[in-house]
Amino acid sequence: GISIDDCRVGTWVEVHNGGAERENWRGRVTKVDPASDRPVVVRWLKRTRDGFFAFRGGSHAVEVETLVELGDGMFHGVKATRKGSSGGGAPHGGNGRGNGAGPGGGTEREVFCMARECRCGREEESADEEDEGTAPTGTGKRRRIHRYASLEASQRRKR
């Protein structure tokens, strides 16, 4: 499984919701305190109407045992939109860090796309490229996994 050593500030995580909701909760690690009972603090994302994700403002400390998945490539930045606008902000292609509305009262909202269900087209740009990562095996070891940007790319690769 996932250990406290795997958790780093800035890493995307998926957290088990206890069966209360249809989807697990997702967010970004903002603090790791190994001495605490709930050592990982996560800032939560919510799904927007258009299927992307945005920070919803809250964060909570969670137990490591509730983490289902973590990784730097789970989400990618799509665009920054003005709150209250209909969207269509300028694309920024970065990792989405440092553009959010902070204590200074900024009006920009960070928007992210989940890599495994990419809706922004960014994954299609690299459809022929294979994304390789690691996943827990349950034995304490990690195994290599292969993710393809599209079904077509995976079928071409197998032929």
mmCIF file of C-alpha atoms in Angstrom:
data_model
loop_
_atom_site.group_PDB
_atom_site.id
_atom_site.type_symbol
_atom_site.label_atom_id
_atom_site.label_comp_id
_atom_site.label_asym_id
_atom_site.label_seq_id
_atom_site.Cartn_x
_atom_site.Cartn_y
_atom_site.Cartn_z
ATOM 1 C CA GLY A 1 0.000 0.000 0.000
ATOM 2 C CA ILE A 2 0.845 3.674 0.203
ATOM 3 C CA SER A 3 3.124 4.789 3.040
ATOM 4 C CA ILE A 4 3.814 8.186 4.588
ATOM 5 C CA ASP A 5 7.150 8.192 2.728
ATOM 6 C CA ASP A 6 5.237 8.289 -0.592
ATOM 7 C CA CYS A 7 3.408 11.496 0.403
ATOM 8 C CA ARG A 8 4.966 14.804 -0.635
ATOM 9 C CA VAL A 9 3.591 18.337 -0.642
ATOM 10 C CA GLY A 10 2.173 19.110 -4.093
ATOM 11 C CA THR A 11 1.359 15.485 -4.981
ATOM 12 C CA TRP A 12 -2.147 14.737 -6.279
ATOM 13 C CA VAL A 13 -4.124 12.165 -4.274
ATOM 14 C CA GLU A 14 -7.348 10.185 -4.458
ATOM 15 C CA VAL A 15 -8.893 9.506 -1.048
ATOM 16 C CA HIS A 16 -11.433 6.792 -0.204
ATOM 17 C CA ASN A 17 -14.744 8.437 0.678
ATOM 18 C CA GLY A 18 -16.027 5.688 2.993
ATOM 19 C CA GLY A 19 -18.743 4.713 0.517
ATOM 20 C CA ALA A 20 -20.740 7.886 1.198
ATOM 21 C CA GLU A 21 -20.477 9.228 -2.346
ATOM 22 C CA ARG A 22 -20.284 7.869 -5.882
ATOM 23 C CA GLU A 23 -16.721 9.075 -6.493
ATOM 24 C CA ASN A 24 -13.685 9.118 -4.233
ATOM 25 C CA TRP A 25 -12.423 12.518 -3.143
ATOM 26 C CA ARG A 26 -9.464 14.044 -4.970
ATOM 27 C CA GLY A 27 -7.065 16.814 -4.090
ATOM 28 C CA ARG A 28 -3.479 17.928 -3.587
ATOM 29 C CA VAL A 29 -1.277 17.329 -0.548
ATOM 30 C CA THR A 30 -0.541 20.623 1.218
ATOM 31 C CA LYS A 31 1.200 19.344 4.347
ATOM 32 C CA VAL A 32 2.765 16.108 5.646
ATOM 33 C CA ASP A 33 3.300 15.642 9.392
ATOM 34 C CA PRO A 34 4.450 12.053 10.159
ATOM 35 C CA ALA A 35 4.020 12.624 13.922
ATOM 36 C CA SER A 36 0.269 13.291 13.608
ATOM 37 C CA ASP A 37 -2.589 10.747 13.779
ATOM 38 C CA ARG A 38 -3.795 12.173 10.474
ATOM 39 C CA PRO A 39 -0.495 13.068 8.849
ATOM 40 C CA VAL A 40 -1.588 14.149 5.352
ATOM 41 C CA VAL A 41 -3.431 17.435 4.767
ATOM 42 C CA VAL A 42 -5.317 17.515 1.445
ATOM 43 C CA ARG A 43 -6.817 20.530 -0.334
ATOM 44 C CA TRP A 44 -9.966 19.264 -2.056
ATOM 45 C CA LEU A 45 -11.010 19.458 -5.686
ATOM 46 C CA LYS A 46 -14.559 19.389 -6.983
ATOM 47 C CA ARG A 47 -15.819 18.488 -10.435
ATOM 48 C CA THR A 48 -17.062 21.454 -12.442
ATOM 49 C CA ARG A 49 -20.114 21.431 -14.706
ATOM 50 C CA ASP A 50 -17.944 20.950 -17.782
ATOM 51 C CA GLY A 51 -16.210 17.875 -16.296
ATOM 52 C CA PHE A 52 -12.974 19.516 -15.207
ATOM 53 C CA PHE A 53 -11.835 20.019 -11.604
ATOM 54 C CA ALA A 54 -11.256 23.124 -9.480
ATOM 55 C CA PHE A 55 -10.244 23.686 -5.872
ATOM 56 C CA ARG A 56 -13.313 24.014 -3.691
ATOM 57 C CA GLY A 57 -11.581 25.893 -0.897
ATOM 58 C CA GLY A 58 -11.451 23.390 1.948
ATOM 59 C CA SER A 59 -8.769 21.059 3.239
ATOM 60 C CA HIS A 60 -8.635 18.294 5.832
ATOM 61 C CA ALA A 61 -6.072 16.080 7.513
ATOM 62 C CA VAL A 62 -6.523 12.423 6.523
ATOM 63 C CA GLU A 63 -5.022 9.079 7.488
ATOM 64 C CA VAL A 64 -2.539 7.450 5.119
ATOM 65 C CA GLU A 65 -4.713 4.307 5.035
ATOM 66 C CA THR A 66 -7.488 6.247 3.249
ATOM 67 C CA LEU A 67 -5.244 7.143 0.270
ATOM 68 C CA VAL A 68 -6.234 5.129 -2.794
ATOM 69 C CA GLU A 69 -3.836 6.593 -5.350
ATOM 70 C CA LEU A 70 -1.235 9.317 -5.534
ATOM 71 C CA GLY A 71 0.956 10.750 -8.251
ATOM 72 C CA ASP A 72 2.267 13.914 -9.830
ATOM 73 C CA GLY A 73 0.634 13.132 -13.180
ATOM 74 C CA MET A 74 -2.956 12.492 -12.029
ATOM 75 C CA PHE A 75 -4.060 16.000 -13.095
ATOM 76 C CA HIS A 76 -2.742 18.693 -15.398
ATOM 77 C CA GLY A 77 -3.580 22.377 -15.542
ATOM 78 C CA VAL A 78 -6.038 23.372 -18.236
ATOM 79 C CA LYS A 79 -6.900 27.033 -17.950
ATOM 80 C CA ALA A 80 -7.381 29.814 -15.466
ATOM 81 C CA THR A 81 -10.856 31.326 -15.575
ATOM 82 C CA ARG A 82 -12.282 34.384 -13.898
ATOM 83 C CA LYS A 83 -14.803 33.531 -11.208
ATOM 84 C CA GLY A 84 -18.272 34.267 -12.494
ATOM 85 C CA SER A 85 -17.257 34.132 -16.156
ATOM 86 C CA SER A 86 -18.459 31.547 -18.625
ATOM 87 C CA GLY A 87 -14.957 30.097 -18.962
ATOM 88 C CA GLY A 88 -12.765 30.298 -21.997
ATOM 89 C CA GLY A 89 -9.729 31.586 -20.140
ATOM 90 C CA ALA A 90 -6.307 31.454 -21.675
ATOM 91 C CA PRO A 91 -4.731 27.995 -21.694
ATOM 92 C CA HIS A 92 -1.592 27.771 -19.608
ATOM 93 C CA GLY A 93 -0.270 24.235 -20.069
ATOM 94 C CA GLY A 94 1.648 24.319 -16.768
ATOM 95 C CA ASN A 95 1.164 22.086 -13.788
ATOM 96 C CA GLY A 96 -1.430 24.432 -12.295
ATOM 97 C CA ARG A 97 0.650 25.592 -9.344
ATOM 98 C CA GLY A 98 0.783 29.201 -8.260
ATOM 99 C CA ASN A 99 -2.156 30.628 -10.222
ATOM 100 C CA GLY A 100 -4.861 30.371 -7.598
ATOM 101 C CA ALA A 101 -6.750 32.966 -5.663
ATOM 102 C CA GLY A 102 -4.741 33.428 -2.511
ATOM 103 C CA PRO A 103 -5.077 35.644 0.532
ATOM 104 C CA GLY A 104 -4.459 38.619 -1.757
ATOM 105 C CA GLY A 105 -8.019 38.275 -3.093
ATOM 106 C CA GLY A 106 -7.197 37.240 -6.647
ATOM 107 C CA THR A 107 -10.080 36.422 -8.964
ATOM 108 C CA GLU A 108 -8.515 33.658 -11.042
ATOM 109 C CA ARG A 109 -9.628 30.064 -10.531
ATOM 110 C CA GLU A 110 -7.365 27.127 -11.328
ATOM 111 C CA VAL A 111 -8.946 24.445 -13.513
ATOM 112 C CA PHE A 112 -7.512 20.945 -13.895
ATOM 113 C CA CYS A 113 -8.132 17.934 -16.096
ATOM 114 C CA MET A 114 -7.809 14.380 -14.794
ATOM 115 C CA ALA A 115 -5.216 12.636 -16.979
ATOM 116 C CA ARG A 116 -7.005 9.259 -17.161
ATOM 117 C CA GLU A 117 -10.202 10.862 -18.471
ATOM 118 C CA CYS A 118 -8.662 13.818 -20.297
ATOM 119 C CA ARG A 119 -11.251 16.249 -21.692
ATOM 120 C CA CYS A 120 -8.998 19.133 -22.715
ATOM 121 C CA GLY A 121 -7.234 17.421 -25.634
ATOM 122 C CA ARG A 122 -3.794 17.660 -24.066
ATOM 123 C CA GLU A 123 -3.507 13.864 -23.835
ATOM 124 C CA GLU A 124 -4.510 13.547 -27.502
ATOM 125 C CA GLU A 125 -1.497 15.660 -28.491
ATOM 126 C CA SER A 126 0.728 12.856 -27.237
ATOM 127 C CA ALA A 127 -1.547 9.962 -28.218
ATOM 128 C CA ASP A 128 1.334 7.959 -29.642
ATOM 129 C CA GLU A 129 3.435 8.351 -26.537
ATOM 130 C CA GLU A 130 3.171 5.917 -23.689
ATOM 131 C CA ASP A 131 3.064 7.153 -20.074
ATOM 132 C CA GLU A 132 4.867 4.845 -17.711
ATOM 133 C CA GLY A 133 4.449 5.024 -13.955
ATOM 134 C CA THR A 134 4.380 2.881 -10.896
ATOM 135 C CA ALA A 135 1.541 1.512 -8.814
ATOM 136 C CA PRO A 136 1.421 -0.253 -5.474
ATOM 137 C CA THR A 137 1.137 -4.026 -5.659
ATOM 138 C CA GLY A 138 0.000 -4.599 -2.084
ATOM 139 C CA THR A 139 3.233 -6.412 -1.250
ATOM 140 C CA GLY A 140 5.236 -3.290 -0.500
ATOM 141 C CA LYS A 141 6.860 -3.454 -3.933
ATOM 142 C CA ARG A 142 5.940 -1.275 -6.875
ATOM 143 C CA ARG A 143 5.200 -2.550 -10.348
ATOM 144 C CA ARG A 144 5.478 -0.710 -13.630
ATOM 145 C CA ILE A 145 2.214 0.218 -15.271
ATOM 146 C CA HIS A 146 1.605 1.508 -18.767
ATOM 147 C CA ARG A 147 -1.027 4.139 -19.466
ATOM 148 C CA TYR A 148 -1.994 5.058 -22.979
ATOM 149 C CA ALA A 149 -3.423 8.436 -23.894
ATOM 150 C CA SER A 150 -6.125 6.824 -26.000
ATOM 151 C CA LEU A 151 -7.599 3.485 -26.968
ATOM 152 C CA GLU A 152 -6.153 3.869 -30.464
ATOM 153 C CA ALA A 153 -2.640 4.366 -29.097
ATOM 154 C CA SER A 154 -2.892 1.230 -26.963
ATOM 155 C CA GLN A 155 -4.182 -0.842 -29.880
ATOM 156 C CA ARG A 156 -1.401 0.388 -32.178
ATOM 157 C CA ARG A 157 1.142 -0.520 -29.509
ATOM 158 C CA LYS A 158 -0.133 -4.108 -29.149
ATOM 159 C CA ARG A 159 -0.082 -4.920 -32.867
#
